[in-house]
Coordinates of C-alpha atoms in Angstrom, one line a residue:
M78 CA 21.0 133.9 177.4
R79 CA 22.2 132.7 174.3
D80 CA 21.5 129.0 175.5
K81 CA 18.0 129.7 176.4
Q82 CA 17.6 131.5 172.8
I83 CA 18.8 128.2 171.0
L84 CA 16.5 126.1 172.7
F85 CA 13.5 129.4 172.1
L86 CA 14.0 128.9 168.2
A87 CA 13.4 124.7 168.8
L88 CA 11.0 124.9 171.0
P89 CA 7.8 125.5 168.7
A90 CA 8.9 122.3 166.7
L91 CA 9.8 120.1 169.7
I92 CA 6.6 121.2 171.6
Y93 CA 4.3 120.1 168.3
L94 CA 6.2 117.1 167.8
F95 CA 6.2 115.8 171.4
A96 CA 2.5 116.9 171.9
L97 CA 0.8 115.5 168.9
T98 CA 3.0 112.3 168.5
V99 CA 3.7 111.0 172.2
Y100 CA 0.2 111.6 173.3
P101 CA -1.7 109.7 170.1
I102 CA 0.8 106.9 170.6
A103 CA 0.4 106.6 174.2
D104 CA -3.6 106.9 174.0
N105 CA -3.7 104.1 171.3
A106 CA -2.4 102.1 173.5
L107 CA -4.9 102.8 176.3
L108 CA -8.3 102.9 173.8
S109 CA -7.2 99.3 172.3
L110 CA -8.5 98.1 176.0
Y111 CA -11.9 99.4 175.4
E112 CA -14.4 98.4 172.6
R113 CA -17.1 101.1 171.6
T114 CA -20.8 100.0 172.3
Y115 CA -24.0 100.9 170.4
E116 CA -24.6 103.6 172.8
G117 CA -21.6 105.2 171.7
A118 CA -19.9 104.2 175.3
F119 CA -16.4 102.9 175.9
K120 CA -16.5 99.6 177.7
W121 CA -13.1 97.8 178.9
V122 CA -12.2 94.6 177.2
G123 CA -8.5 94.3 178.2
L124 CA -7.0 92.4 175.5
G125 CA -10.2 91.4 174.2
N126 CA -9.6 93.2 170.5
Y127 CA -5.8 91.3 170.3
L128 CA -7.5 88.2 171.0
W129 CA -10.4 88.7 168.4
L130 CA -7.7 89.6 165.8
F131 CA -5.5 86.4 166.1
Q132 CA -7.7 84.0 167.3
K133 CA -11.4 84.9 166.0
D134 CA -11.4 87.5 163.5
P135 CA -13.0 85.6 160.0
Y136 CA -10.5 88.0 157.9
G137 CA -7.7 87.7 160.5
P138 CA -5.3 85.3 158.5
L139 CA -6.0 87.1 155.1
I140 CA -5.5 90.6 156.8
I141 CA -1.8 89.2 158.4
G142 CA -1.0 87.5 155.3
N143 CA -1.5 90.1 152.9
T144 CA 0.7 92.3 155.3
I145 CA 3.6 89.7 155.4
L146 CA 3.6 89.6 151.8
Y147 CA 3.4 93.2 150.9
S148 CA 6.4 93.9 153.5
V149 CA 8.4 91.3 152.5
A150 CA 8.0 91.2 148.7
T151 CA 8.4 94.9 148.2
P152 CA 11.5 95.3 149.7
A153 CA 13.2 92.1 148.1
I154 CA 12.0 93.0 144.8
S155 CA 12.9 96.6 144.9
V156 CA 16.5 96.3 146.6
A157 CA 17.0 93.1 144.0
L158 CA 16.3 96.0 141.4
A159 CA 18.1 98.9 142.9
V160 CA 21.6 97.2 143.5
P161 CA 22.4 96.8 139.3
I162 CA 20.6 100.2 138.6
A163 CA 22.8 101.9 141.2
L164 CA 25.8 100.1 139.7
A165 CA 24.7 101.0 136.2
L166 CA 24.1 104.7 137.6
R167 CA 27.8 104.9 138.9
R168 CA 29.3 104.0 136.1
L169 CA 27.3 106.0 133.5
G170 CA 26.8 109.3 135.7
G171 CA 24.3 110.3 138.2
R172 CA 22.6 112.9 135.5
W173 CA 20.1 109.8 134.9
L174 CA 19.1 110.0 138.6
L175 CA 16.6 112.5 138.3
P176 CA 14.2 110.8 135.7
L177 CA 14.5 107.6 137.7
M178 CA 13.3 109.5 140.8
V179 CA 9.9 110.4 139.2
P180 CA 8.0 107.7 140.7
A181 CA 8.8 108.9 144.4
F182 CA 7.4 112.6 143.6
I183 CA 4.1 111.4 142.0
P184 CA 1.0 111.4 144.6
P185 CA 0.7 107.6 146.0
V186 CA -3.0 107.6 144.5
T187 CA -2.2 108.8 141.2
A188 CA 0.5 106.1 141.0
A189 CA -1.9 103.4 142.2
M190 CA -4.6 104.7 140.2
A191 CA -2.4 104.8 136.8
W192 CA -1.5 101.0 137.3
Y193 CA -4.8 100.0 138.0
L194 CA -6.0 102.1 134.8
M195 CA -3.3 100.5 132.4
L196 CA -3.1 96.7 134.0
N197 CA -7.4 97.1 133.4
P198 CA -8.6 93.5 131.6
L199 CA -10.9 95.2 129.5
Y200 CA -9.7 98.8 128.5
G201 CA -5.8 98.7 129.3
L202 CA -3.1 96.6 128.2
G203 CA -4.0 93.8 130.7
Y204 CA -6.7 92.9 127.7
Y205 CA -3.4 92.0 125.6
L206 CA -1.6 90.5 128.7
M207 CA -4.3 88.0 129.7
K208 CA -4.9 87.5 125.6
A209 CA -1.3 86.4 125.4
G210 CA -1.4 84.0 128.3
L211 CA 1.1 86.5 130.4
M212 CA -1.3 86.6 133.1
G213 CA -3.7 84.0 134.4
T214 CA -6.1 86.0 136.4
N215 CA -7.6 89.4 136.7
P216 CA -4.5 91.5 137.9
I217 CA -7.1 94.1 139.1
S218 CA -7.9 91.5 141.9
S219 CA -4.2 90.4 142.7
V220 CA -2.3 91.4 145.6
W221 CA 0.3 91.3 143.2
T222 CA -0.7 94.7 141.8
V223 CA -0.4 96.2 145.3
V224 CA 3.3 95.0 145.3
L225 CA 3.9 96.3 141.8
V226 CA 2.7 99.6 142.5
D227 CA 4.9 99.4 145.8
V228 CA 7.6 98.4 144.2
W229 CA 7.5 101.3 141.0
R230 CA 7.1 104.2 144.5
S231 CA 9.8 102.8 146.7
L232 CA 12.6 101.5 144.0
P233 CA 13.5 105.4 143.3
T234 CA 14.4 105.4 147.2
A235 CA 16.2 102.1 147.4
V236 CA 18.4 103.4 144.2
L237 CA 19.1 106.7 145.6
V238 CA 20.3 105.1 148.9
I239 CA 22.2 102.7 147.8
Y240 CA 23.9 104.6 144.9
S241 CA 24.6 107.4 147.5
G242 CA 26.6 104.5 149.5
L243 CA 28.5 103.3 146.1
R244 CA 29.8 107.0 145.8
A245 CA 30.9 107.4 149.2
I246 CA 33.3 104.6 149.0
P247 CA 36.9 106.1 149.2
K248 CA 38.9 106.6 146.2
A249 CA 41.7 105.3 147.9
V250 CA 39.9 102.1 148.3
E251 CA 38.5 102.0 144.3
E252 CA 42.5 102.3 143.3
A253 CA 43.8 99.9 145.6
A254 CA 41.1 97.2 144.1
L255 CA 42.1 98.2 140.8
A256 CA 45.8 98.0 141.5
D257 CA 44.7 93.9 142.7
G258 CA 43.2 93.4 139.6
L259 CA 39.6 93.5 140.8
A260 CA 36.7 94.8 138.7
G261 CA 33.5 94.2 137.7
P262 CA 31.2 91.7 139.4
R263 CA 34.4 90.3 141.4
K264 CA 34.9 93.8 142.7
F265 CA 31.4 94.4 143.5
I266 CA 31.5 91.3 146.1
A267 CA 34.7 91.6 147.5
V268 CA 34.9 95.7 147.9
D269 CA 31.9 97.7 147.3
L270 CA 29.4 95.1 148.9
P271 CA 31.0 95.1 152.2
L272 CA 31.3 99.1 152.6
A273 CA 27.6 99.6 150.7
S274 CA 26.0 97.0 152.6
P275 CA 24.8 99.7 155.5
Q276 CA 23.0 101.5 152.5
I277 CA 21.8 97.9 150.8
L278 CA 20.2 97.1 154.3
T279 CA 18.8 100.7 155.0
A280 CA 17.1 100.6 151.3
F281 CA 15.7 97.4 152.6
I282 CA 14.4 98.5 155.7
L283 CA 12.7 101.8 153.8
T284 CA 11.2 99.7 151.4
A285 CA 9.9 97.3 153.9
L286 CA 8.3 100.3 155.6
T287 CA 6.7 100.8 152.2
G288 CA 5.4 97.7 152.0
F289 CA 4.2 97.3 155.5
F290 CA 2.0 100.5 155.8
T291 CA 0.7 100.3 152.3
F292 CA -2.7 102.2 152.1
D293 CA -3.0 104.1 148.5
P294 CA -3.0 101.2 146.2
I295 CA -5.4 99.1 148.6
Y296 CA -7.8 102.1 148.9
I297 CA -7.8 102.0 145.0
G298 CA -8.1 98.4 144.3
T299 CA -10.7 98.1 146.8
A300 CA -12.8 100.6 144.5
Q301 CA -12.5 97.8 141.8
V302 CA -12.6 94.8 143.3
G303 CA -14.4 95.2 146.9
P304 CA -13.5 95.0 150.3
R305 CA -11.2 92.5 152.1
I306 CA -9.4 90.8 149.0
L307 CA -6.1 93.4 149.2
D308 CA -6.6 94.5 152.7
N309 CA -3.5 94.7 155.1
L310 CA -3.5 95.9 158.9
A311 CA -3.3 99.5 157.4
Y312 CA -6.3 99.7 155.6
Y313 CA -8.1 97.2 158.0
S314 CA -7.6 99.5 160.7
Y315 CA -9.3 102.1 159.0
E316 CA -12.0 100.7 157.8
A317 CA -12.4 99.6 161.3
F318 CA -12.2 103.3 162.2
S319 CA -14.4 104.2 159.6
A320 CA -16.7 101.9 161.2
G321 CA -16.4 103.8 164.4
E322 CA -14.7 100.8 166.0
F323 CA -12.2 103.0 167.8
G324 CA -10.7 100.0 170.0
Y325 CA -10.4 97.6 167.3
S326 CA -8.7 100.0 165.2
A327 CA -6.6 101.4 168.0
A328 CA -5.6 97.7 168.4
L329 CA -4.7 96.9 165.1
I330 CA -2.5 99.9 165.0
V331 CA -0.9 99.0 168.2
V332 CA 0.6 95.8 166.6
M333 CA 1.5 98.0 163.3
T334 CA 3.3 100.5 165.8
A335 CA 5.3 97.7 167.6
I336 CA 6.6 95.9 164.4
G337 CA 7.2 99.6 162.8
T338 CA 9.3 100.2 166.2
G339 CA 11.2 97.2 165.5
L340 CA 11.9 98.1 161.8
S341 CA 12.5 101.7 162.8
L342 CA 15.2 100.8 165.5
A343 CA 16.9 98.3 162.5
Y344 CA 16.7 101.4 160.1
M345 CA 18.7 103.4 162.8
K346 CA 21.0 100.6 163.4
A347 CA 21.6 100.4 159.6
F348 CA 22.3 104.1 159.1
S349 CA 24.8 104.1 161.8
A350 CA 26.7 101.1 160.6
R351 CA 29.9 101.1 159.1
S352 CA 29.9 97.6 157.7
F353 CA 27.6 94.7 157.5
V354 CA 28.4 92.0 155.1
K355 CA 31.6 90.5 154.1
L356 CA 31.3 87.6 151.6
P357 CA 34.5 86.1 149.7
A358 CA 34.6 86.4 146.0
P359 CA 34.0 82.9 144.0
V360 CA 37.0 82.5 141.6
W361 CA 34.8 81.8 138.7
M362 CA 33.1 85.1 139.0
P363 CA 34.8 87.9 136.3
R364 CA 37.1 90.2 137.0
R365 CA 36.3 92.7 134.4
E366 CA 34.1 95.7 134.0
A367 CA 30.9 94.9 132.4
P368 CA 30.4 96.8 129.0
K369 CA 28.8 100.1 128.8
A370 CA 25.9 98.4 126.7
L371 CA 24.7 96.3 129.4
H372 CA 24.7 99.3 132.1
Y373 CA 22.5 101.1 129.3
A374 CA 20.2 98.5 129.0
V375 CA 19.9 98.5 132.9
L376 CA 19.1 102.3 132.7
A377 CA 16.5 101.5 129.4
L378 CA 14.7 98.9 131.2
D379 CA 14.0 101.0 134.4
L380 CA 13.0 104.1 132.3
A381 CA 10.8 102.0 130.6
F382 CA 9.1 100.8 134.3
V383 CA 8.9 104.3 135.2
F384 CA 7.2 105.8 132.4
L385 CA 4.9 103.0 130.7
P386 CA 2.3 104.0 133.3
L387 CA 2.2 107.7 133.3
G388 CA 2.5 107.3 129.5
W389 CA -0.7 105.0 129.4
L390 CA -2.3 107.8 131.8
L391 CA -1.4 110.6 129.6
L392 CA -2.5 108.8 126.4
M393 CA -5.9 107.7 128.4
S394 CA -6.8 111.4 129.3
L395 CA -6.6 112.7 125.7
K396 CA -8.6 109.9 124.0
P397 CA -12.2 110.7 122.9
P398 CA -14.8 109.4 125.7
G399 CA -15.8 106.7 122.9
E400 CA -12.4 105.3 122.7
I401 CA -11.7 104.9 126.2
I402 CA -14.0 102.0 126.6
Q403 CA -13.8 100.3 123.5
I404 CA -12.6 96.7 123.1
P405 CA -10.1 96.0 122.4
P406 CA -8.3 98.8 123.7
S407 CA -6.2 100.9 121.4
V408 CA -3.0 102.4 122.3
L409 CA -3.1 106.0 120.3
P410 CA -5.8 108.3 120.6
S411 CA -7.4 109.0 117.2
R412 CA -7.5 112.6 118.0
L413 CA -6.4 114.5 121.0
D414 CA -9.5 115.3 122.8
L415 CA -9.7 117.9 126.1
T416 CA -13.2 116.9 127.2
N417 CA -11.6 114.6 129.9
Y418 CA -9.6 117.6 131.3
V419 CA -12.7 119.9 131.2
Q420 CA -14.5 117.6 133.3
A421 CA -11.3 116.8 135.6
L422 CA -11.3 120.7 136.2
G423 CA -14.6 121.0 136.4
G424 CA -15.6 118.7 139.0
G425 CA -12.2 118.8 140.6
L426 CA -11.8 122.4 141.2
P427 CA -12.9 122.8 145.2
Y428 CA -10.8 119.9 145.7
F429 CA -7.6 120.9 143.7
L430 CA -7.8 124.3 145.3
M431 CA -8.2 122.8 148.8
S432 CA -5.1 120.8 148.3
I433 CA -3.2 123.7 146.9
Y434 CA -4.0 125.7 150.0
I435 CA -3.0 123.1 152.5
S436 CA 0.4 121.9 150.9
A437 CA 1.5 125.4 150.2
I438 CA 0.4 126.6 154.4
N439 CA 2.1 122.9 155.4
S440 CA 5.2 123.4 153.1
A441 CA 5.9 127.1 154.8
V442 CA 5.3 126.0 158.5
T443 CA 7.2 122.8 157.9
I444 CA 10.3 125.0 156.3
L445 CA 10.6 127.4 159.3
L446 CA 9.8 125.0 162.0
A447 CA 12.3 122.4 160.7
A448 CA 15.1 125.0 160.1
M449 CA 14.8 126.3 163.5
A450 CA 15.1 123.1 165.0
A451 CA 17.6 121.2 162.6
Y452 CA 20.1 124.0 162.9
Q453 CA 20.0 124.0 167.0
M454 CA 20.3 120.0 166.9
R455 CA 22.9 119.7 164.1
V456 CA 25.5 123.0 164.9
H457 CA 25.0 123.5 168.6
G458 CA 23.9 119.8 169.8
L459 CA 20.6 120.6 171.1
G460 CA 18.9 117.2 172.3
G461 CA 21.9 115.1 171.3
G462 CA 21.7 111.6 169.8
K463 CA 18.0 110.9 171.2
L464 CA 16.5 113.4 169.8
V465 CA 18.0 112.6 166.6
A466 CA 17.1 109.0 166.7
Y467 CA 13.4 110.2 168.0
I468 CA 12.8 112.1 164.5
L469 CA 14.2 108.6 162.9
Y470 CA 11.3 107.1 164.6
L471 CA 9.0 109.2 163.6
M472 CA 9.8 108.9 159.9
S473 CA 9.3 105.8 159.9
T474 CA 5.9 105.8 161.7
P475 CA 2.8 105.3 159.6
T476 CA 0.3 108.4 159.9
L477 CA -2.6 106.1 160.4
V478 CA -0.9 105.6 164.3
Y479 CA -2.6 109.4 165.2
I480 CA -6.1 109.3 163.3
V481 CA -7.7 108.0 166.3
P482 CA -6.7 109.9 168.9
L483 CA -6.3 113.1 166.4
Y484 CA -10.0 112.3 165.5
L485 CA -10.9 112.7 168.7
V486 CA -9.3 116.0 169.6
V487 CA -10.2 117.8 165.8
R488 CA -13.7 116.9 166.8
G489 CA -13.2 118.3 170.3
L490 CA -12.4 121.7 169.0
N491 CA -15.0 121.6 166.4
I492 CA -12.6 121.9 163.7
L493 CA -13.5 118.7 161.6
N494 CA -14.3 119.2 157.7
T495 CA -12.3 122.5 158.0
L496 CA -9.0 123.5 156.7
W497 CA -8.0 123.8 160.1
A498 CA -7.7 120.5 161.0
L499 CA -5.6 119.7 158.3
V500 CA -3.1 122.4 159.0
L501 CA -3.3 121.4 162.7
T502 CA -2.4 117.6 161.9
Y503 CA -0.2 117.5 158.4
P504 CA 3.0 118.4 159.7
I505 CA 3.1 115.2 161.8
M506 CA 3.9 113.7 158.3
T507 CA 6.2 116.3 157.0
L508 CA 8.1 118.1 159.8
P509 CA 10.2 114.9 160.7
Y510 CA 11.6 114.5 157.1
G511 CA 11.9 118.4 157.1
I512 CA 14.2 118.4 160.2
W513 CA 16.1 115.4 159.0
I514 CA 16.9 116.6 155.8
L515 CA 17.6 120.0 156.9
Y516 CA 19.9 118.5 159.9
N517 CA 22.0 116.6 157.4
Y518 CA 22.6 119.8 155.2
Y519 CA 23.8 121.9 158.5
S520 CA 26.4 119.3 158.8
S521 CA 28.3 121.4 156.2
F522 CA 27.4 124.6 157.2
D523 CA 30.1 127.0 158.6
R524 CA 29.1 127.9 162.0
R525 CA 31.4 131.0 162.0
T526 CA 29.1 132.8 160.0
E527 CA 26.7 133.1 162.6
E528 CA 29.2 134.0 164.9
A529 CA 30.9 137.0 163.4
A530 CA 26.7 137.8 163.3
L531 CA 27.0 137.8 167.0
A532 CA 30.2 139.3 167.5
D533 CA 28.6 142.2 165.7
G534 CA 26.1 142.9 168.2
M535 CA 23.2 140.8 166.9
S536 CA 21.2 138.4 169.0
R537 CA 21.0 134.6 168.1
L538 CA 17.7 134.9 167.1
K539 CA 18.6 138.0 164.7
A540 CA 21.5 136.2 163.4
F541 CA 19.3 133.2 162.3
A542 CA 17.1 135.3 160.8
K543 CA 19.1 137.5 159.0
V544 CA 22.2 135.3 158.5
V545 CA 21.1 131.6 158.5
I546 CA 17.8 131.6 156.8
P547 CA 19.3 133.4 154.0
L548 CA 22.2 131.0 153.3
S549 CA 19.8 127.8 154.0
R550 CA 17.9 128.4 150.7
S551 CA 18.8 125.3 149.0
G552 CA 18.5 123.1 152.0
M553 CA 15.1 124.2 152.6
G554 CA 13.9 124.4 148.9
V555 CA 14.6 120.9 149.6
A556 CA 12.7 120.4 152.6
G557 CA 9.9 122.4 151.1
L558 CA 9.7 119.8 148.5
Y559 CA 9.1 116.9 150.5
A560 CA 6.4 118.6 152.8
F561 CA 4.9 119.5 149.4
L562 CA 5.2 116.4 148.0
F563 CA 3.6 114.5 151.2
S564 CA 0.6 117.1 151.6
W565 CA -0.3 117.3 148.1
G566 CA -0.5 113.5 148.3
A567 CA -1.9 112.6 151.6
L568 CA -4.8 110.7 151.9
I569 CA -5.3 109.3 155.2
F570 CA -6.0 112.8 157.4
P571 CA -8.2 114.2 154.6
L572 CA -10.4 110.6 154.7
A573 CA -10.3 110.8 158.5
F574 CA -10.9 114.7 159.1
T575 CA -13.2 115.6 156.2
Y576 CA -16.2 114.5 154.3
T577 CA -17.5 117.3 151.9
P578 CA -15.6 119.5 149.3
Y579 CA -14.3 123.0 150.0
N580 CA -17.6 125.2 150.0
L581 CA -16.7 127.5 146.9
A582 CA -19.9 129.8 147.7
D583 CA -18.5 130.5 151.0
P584 CA -14.6 130.5 150.6
L585 CA -13.5 132.4 153.3
R586 CA -14.9 130.1 155.9
F587 CA -12.8 126.9 154.6
S588 CA -15.3 124.6 155.4
G589 CA -15.4 121.6 153.6
A590 CA -11.9 120.5 153.0
Q591 CA -11.8 117.0 150.9
T592 CA -8.7 117.3 148.7
F593 CA -7.7 116.0 144.9
S594 CA -6.5 112.8 145.9
I595 CA -10.1 112.2 147.5
Y596 CA -11.7 113.2 144.3
I597 CA -9.3 110.9 142.4
G598 CA -10.6 108.2 144.5
E599 CA -14.4 108.8 144.3
L600 CA -13.8 109.0 140.2
M601 CA -12.3 105.4 140.4
S602 CA -15.6 104.1 142.5
P603 CA -17.9 102.0 140.6
V604 CA -20.5 104.3 140.7
A605 CA -18.8 107.3 139.6
M606 CA -16.5 105.5 137.2
S607 CA -14.9 108.0 134.5
Y608 CA -11.5 106.5 133.2
G609 CA -10.8 109.4 131.0
G610 CA -11.8 111.9 133.6
V611 CA -9.8 109.9 136.4
A612 CA -6.4 109.7 133.8
A613 CA -7.1 113.6 133.6
T614 CA -7.0 114.0 137.3
G615 CA -4.2 111.7 137.6
I616 CA -2.0 114.0 135.2
L617 CA -3.2 117.2 136.7
S618 CA -2.1 115.7 140.2
A619 CA 1.3 114.7 139.1
I620 CA 1.9 118.3 137.6
P621 CA 2.5 121.0 140.8
P622 CA 5.1 118.3 142.5
L623 CA 6.7 117.8 139.2
I624 CA 7.5 121.5 138.6
Y625 CA 8.8 121.7 142.2
L626 CA 10.9 118.9 141.7
T627 CA 12.6 120.6 138.8
A628 CA 12.7 123.7 140.2
V629 CA 15.2 122.2 142.9
R630 CA 16.5 119.5 141.1
R631 CA 20.1 120.7 141.7
N632 CA 19.7 121.3 145.4
L633 CA 18.2 117.8 145.9
E634 CA 21.0 115.9 144.0
K635 CA 23.4 118.0 146.0
I636 CA 22.3 117.4 149.2
W637 CA 21.6 113.8 148.8
G638 CA 25.2 113.2 147.2
A639 CA 24.1 113.0 143.8
G640 CA 25.4 116.0 141.9

């Protein structure tokens, strides 16, 4: 009976995950062998969609080239910056980590919008950069701006992973290195790098996934410069889906899934590795610890990188409308003006409310289902290593993989453009992360607490509800943070499954389900461009996740080993 109850607790999460992930992945492969005719029917073309991508599509070389650039440049730059930042954190203390993590908790569409507004060649700092000759081309139309946004968002994750690896180095090893006269750069090469190299590789792979599947910066950038210039495989497949070319979109997604699977396998191998790199330390390399002033300078530069676009966004949101579009642009407003916030709240209220609804509902569903599954997986060994590997695989799988099959499911259920379409699909994004976070959290959980409750006559279900859940609040709070973050900033699913804003005239029907991220994108379009209004919506969109982050920051640091 107890074994059955273990399975019963985990079953809701497992049924959901397998039903809504295995089917779309398999269905994409099948759908990629068809093309949609003008009459709406599907015609078998075999490998025709793949041949079109690699041999005939006039945009194929550009799309593939951009995808490679984003996938290589993002991790290379992020890891190169993360290593000295992680070393500075280890020397100066983890209290600096939380402000450095802010970009990871800003909605992706807001992050992209902040950088594009700041680099605007007419009304942003891009004007002065181009005038000074520091930029030769319009940054708005550059693929390197997409890389910049990706680095800004992925750098905190790289820092956190590498910093955790450095902190995990045994104290005995540190003492032995000091006894041998090793310190500073020489010690890093000879001692720290071999032991922390699995985390460095993990950081590289995770940031490579960010670059490979990047979407939001291209969505915002395309609104400024037009189609195709910034496109990668991810955005190009969404455009094919939007045009009704389901077969070609599925083929693009299958290609992405194959590459993503390779990166996922590398991630799992890196995560379980004990050591990876061992390099001889050159004799000329210094043995002494770098001065603290150098570490402070590294952190100061990183903090400037973190808060410069957010600061520009805030200043722009407070400017009077006339000052926003003046040339040359002013940095500080002549007076504080809340007109932009009135505009943002007035036009964006339906979108804002829908984002609140779906984020709250999905966070609650994710926390509950993730706790039920993760506890049984970690404490009772349910599913073994294979189930853990599948969860890791889902974490590194882009949500874009699911849109074509799930669109057909949502349309078949007649819930397109409703809250229920998002309630059904959002856990695909958040449940794997929630399970993984709580799986790690339960590694230090004392199972004797549950055993004592069982000895007192409680059923396993009641013991979980009455004993385990109350003791899991800190871990569940962190899982809820990530669920809220993904829900609040989601863009692909709302774009695919909704097409009108929430109908406030008939609120209980929950029809119309466009979210705040879509509203930001609409304000960034050339037709509806309002720089002040979009800046205000950006600030508003950053507030809810940052409030949540502040509330659970200590639990976040404890779970990730940063406290």
